[in-house]
Short mmCIF file of C-alpha atoms in Angstrom, two decimals:
data_model
loop_
_atom_site.label_atom_id
_atom_site.label_comp_id
_atom_site.label_asym_id
_atom_site.label_seq_id
_atom_site.Cartn_x
_atom_site.Cartn_y
_atom_site.Cartn_z
CA MET J 1 0.04 0.12 -0.05
CA VAL J 2 1.70 3.25 -1.23
CA GLN J 3 1.77 5.85 1.60
CA ASN J 4 -0.11 9.26 1.17
CA ASP J 5 -0.90 10.28 4.78
CA GLU J 6 1.05 13.71 4.35
CA LEU J 7 -0.58 14.33 1.05
CA ILE J 8 -4.09 13.80 2.68
CA ARG J 9 -3.09 16.24 5.59
CA ILE J 10 -2.02 18.90 3.08
CA ILE J 11 -5.25 18.74 1.22
CA ASP J 12 -7.02 19.19 4.43
CA LEU J 13 -5.09 21.75 5.65
CA LEU J 14 -5.37 23.94 2.26
CA ASN J 15 -9.01 23.19 2.00
CA THR J 16 -9.41 24.06 5.39
CA THR J 17 -7.74 27.29 4.41
CA TYR J 18 -9.84 28.09 1.69
CA GLU J 19 -13.47 27.29 3.25
CA GLY J 20 -13.31 25.78 6.48
CA GLU J 21 -16.14 26.99 8.28
CA GLU J 22 -14.50 26.40 11.48
CA ALA J 23 -10.44 27.30 10.57
CA TRP J 24 -8.38 27.34 14.01
CA HIS J 25 -6.59 30.94 12.70
CA GLY J 26 -9.68 32.62 12.11
CA PRO J 27 -11.93 33.27 9.02
CA SER J 28 -11.05 30.75 5.45
CA LEU J 29 -10.36 32.72 2.85
CA VAL J 30 -13.96 32.31 1.59
CA GLU J 31 -15.48 33.53 4.77
CA ALA J 32 -12.94 36.74 4.67
CA ILE J 33 -13.92 37.85 1.17
CA ARG J 34 -17.56 37.24 1.71
CA GLY J 35 -19.78 40.07 1.92
CA VAL J 36 -17.27 41.88 0.15
CA THR J 37 -18.48 44.73 -2.38
CA PRO J 38 -17.05 46.22 -5.65
CA ASP J 39 -16.36 49.10 -4.14
CA MET J 40 -14.72 47.75 -1.25
CA ALA J 41 -12.70 45.40 -3.38
CA GLY J 42 -11.08 48.14 -5.12
CA ARG J 43 -10.75 50.51 -2.67
CA ARG J 44 -7.05 51.28 -0.98
CA ILE J 45 -7.08 52.13 2.62
CA THR J 46 -4.02 54.32 1.94
CA PRO J 47 -2.17 54.71 -1.03
CA ASN J 48 0.52 52.00 -0.45
CA THR J 49 -1.40 49.50 0.82
CA HIS J 50 -3.08 46.77 -1.60
CA SER J 51 -6.53 46.60 -2.19
CA ILE J 52 -8.63 43.61 -1.29
CA ALA J 53 -8.71 42.77 -5.55
CA GLU J 54 -5.34 42.88 -5.69
CA LEU J 55 -4.66 40.36 -2.78
CA VAL J 56 -7.49 37.85 -4.46
CA PHE J 57 -5.36 38.27 -7.72
CA HIS J 58 -1.88 37.21 -6.19
CA ILE J 59 -3.88 34.43 -3.93
CA THR J 60 -4.95 33.05 -7.26
CA SER J 61 -1.47 34.07 -9.21
CA TRP J 62 0.55 31.70 -6.72
CA ARG J 63 -2.02 28.87 -6.22
CA ILE J 64 -1.53 29.18 -10.41
CA PHE J 65 1.87 29.02 -9.98
CA CYS J 66 1.68 26.09 -7.64
CA VAL J 67 -0.10 24.10 -10.30
CA LYS J 68 2.62 25.11 -12.89
CA LYS J 69 5.04 24.21 -10.92
CA MET J 70 3.28 20.41 -9.99
CA GLN J 71 2.89 20.12 -13.46
CA GLY J 72 6.94 20.77 -14.34
CA ASP J 73 6.62 24.05 -15.81
CA LYS J 74 9.91 25.26 -14.57
CA ASP J 75 9.56 28.45 -16.36
CA PHE J 76 6.49 29.83 -15.03
CA ASP J 77 7.09 32.85 -12.53
CA ILE J 78 5.55 35.65 -11.66
CA LYS J 79 8.41 38.58 -11.64
CA SER J 80 5.87 41.70 -12.68
CA PRO J 81 3.68 43.60 -10.44
CA GLU J 82 0.87 43.04 -13.01
CA LYS J 83 1.11 38.98 -12.98
CA ASN J 84 1.39 39.35 -9.15
CA PHE J 85 -1.16 42.23 -7.71
CA GLY J 86 -2.93 42.79 -11.18
CA SER J 87 -3.92 46.16 -12.32
CA PHE J 88 -7.10 47.42 -11.53
CA GLN J 89 -8.36 51.12 -11.59
CA GLN J 90 -11.68 50.39 -10.54
CA ILE J 91 -13.79 47.53 -9.78
CA ASP J 92 -17.12 46.53 -11.07
CA ASP J 93 -19.52 43.89 -10.43
CA PHE J 94 -18.51 41.59 -13.13
CA GLU J 95 -14.64 42.18 -12.52
CA TRP J 96 -15.22 41.27 -8.98
CA GLU J 97 -17.25 38.23 -9.21
CA ALA J 98 -14.57 37.18 -12.34
CA LEU J 99 -12.10 37.43 -9.56
CA GLN J 100 -13.82 35.50 -6.96
CA MET J 101 -14.45 32.64 -9.58
CA GLU J 102 -10.97 32.54 -10.28
CA LEU J 103 -9.79 32.02 -7.25
CA SER J 104 -12.50 29.26 -6.84
CA LEU J 105 -11.11 27.48 -10.04
CA SER J 106 -7.21 27.88 -8.87
CA GLN J 107 -8.76 26.09 -5.49
CA GLU J 108 -9.84 23.18 -7.62
CA GLU J 109 -7.28 23.12 -9.85
CA LEU J 110 -4.94 23.07 -7.14
CA VAL J 111 -6.55 20.14 -5.17
CA ASN J 112 -7.18 17.66 -8.49
CA GLU J 113 -3.05 18.60 -8.92
CA LEU J 114 -2.58 16.91 -5.78
CA ASP J 115 -5.37 14.15 -6.22
CA LYS J 116 -3.29 12.87 -9.21
CA ARG J 117 -0.14 12.08 -7.01
CA ASP J 118 -0.31 8.40 -5.48
CA ASP J 119 2.54 8.92 -2.55
CA ASP J 120 4.18 11.45 -0.58
CA GLU J 121 7.73 11.20 -2.20
CA PHE J 122 7.57 13.68 -4.63
CA LEU J 123 6.64 16.51 -1.31
CA GLU J 124 10.97 16.02 -0.69
CA ASP J 125 11.18 16.76 -4.89
CA ILE J 126 12.88 20.08 -5.39
CA VAL J 127 10.44 22.57 -7.43
CA PRO J 128 11.24 23.09 -11.03
CA GLY J 129 13.19 26.46 -11.20
CA ARG J 130 13.51 26.81 -7.28
CA ASP J 131 15.58 25.61 -4.48
CA TYR J 132 13.28 24.38 -2.14
CA THR J 133 10.53 20.90 -2.08
CA TYR J 134 7.01 20.70 -2.93
CA TYR J 135 6.40 20.15 0.78
CA ASP J 136 7.99 23.75 1.97
CA MET J 137 6.05 25.04 -1.54
CA LEU J 138 2.71 24.13 -0.61
CA HIS J 139 3.00 24.79 3.34
CA GLY J 140 4.06 28.23 2.21
CA LEU J 141 1.08 28.87 0.04
CA ILE J 142 -1.32 27.49 3.72
CA ASN J 143 0.43 30.49 5.35
CA HIS J 144 0.18 32.67 2.59
CA ASP J 145 -3.14 31.93 2.24
CA THR J 146 -3.78 32.53 6.28
CA TYR J 147 -1.73 35.87 6.02
CA HIS J 148 -4.07 37.24 3.04
CA SER J 149 -6.95 36.26 4.49
CA GLY J 150 -6.23 37.91 7.78
CA GLN J 151 -5.55 40.78 5.63
CA ILE J 152 -8.49 40.56 3.50
CA SER J 153 -10.34 40.71 7.15
CA ILE J 154 -8.71 43.68 8.67
CA LEU J 155 -8.71 45.53 5.39
CA LYS J 156 -12.92 44.78 5.11
CA LYS J 157 -13.47 46.05 8.44
CA ALA J 158 -11.27 49.38 8.03
CA LEU J 159 -13.51 49.80 5.05
CA PHE J 160 -16.41 49.53 6.62
CA TYR J 161 -15.55 51.62 9.41
CA LYS J 162 -14.23 54.43 6.85
CA GLY J 163 -18.24 53.89 5.56
CA VAL J 164 -17.40 52.26 2.46
CA ASP J 165 -20.52 50.36 1.67
CA ARG J 166 -22.76 51.22 4.99
CA HIS J 167 -26.00 51.79 4.05
CA SER J 168 -27.37 52.71 7.57
CA ASP J 169 -26.35 54.90 10.45
CA GLU J 170 -28.91 52.67 12.62
CA ASP J 171 -27.56 50.60 15.44
CA ASP J 172 -27.47 47.20 15.15
CA GLU J 173 -29.05 44.72 17.38
CA TYR J 174 -25.91 44.93 19.86
CA GLY J 175 -25.66 48.65 20.02
CA SER J 176 -23.30 49.29 17.44
CA ARG J 177 -24.02 50.90 14.32
CA TYR J 178 -20.67 48.86 12.71
CA GLY J 179 -22.98 46.15 12.34
CA SER J 180 -22.29 42.22 12.47
CA SER J 181 -23.84 41.16 9.31
CA LEU J 182 -20.44 41.43 7.69
CA GLY J 183 -18.60 39.25 10.26
CA LEU J 184 -17.09 41.85 11.81
CA ASP J 185 -16.94 41.20 15.11
CA ASP J 186 -15.85 37.87 15.27
CA TYR J 187 -12.49 37.85 15.30
#
């Protein structure tokens, strides 16, 4: 029998970080972007920060990077800012929906690529064109998703508190005008 215990754990962590309802670290990536409107997605809280849309593009780009590397593409890379974070002037409904769909598809493609593996042995192989293993790359991606989920949660909260897409000045059920409908007070 072929061992793939570690690969199963990695896939589980990738899925939990991406869409787990009870991830230990706080909101999953899907939970973090839930309730983000196109207006919120395209806004920066300061000129030198990334927008939520740029972070979603960035997360997707690095998932695609991992898939390409697992497919053996040693030349694929993300070197330019446009390939890393995209270039968005303003986000409309269609573009925001497309970014979220691309993120979802990148998750599906990543897990499908991992499901093709029969054992854990490839995890110790060096990633084509790099000096680290697939094990390090995949755990790095999990940490990357966790980090950016936190960033998105903070940006979402900051934008909401700045009044972006706040439609009511009424108090919510807890006596706060800042509401809990976006899950802002959960973490």
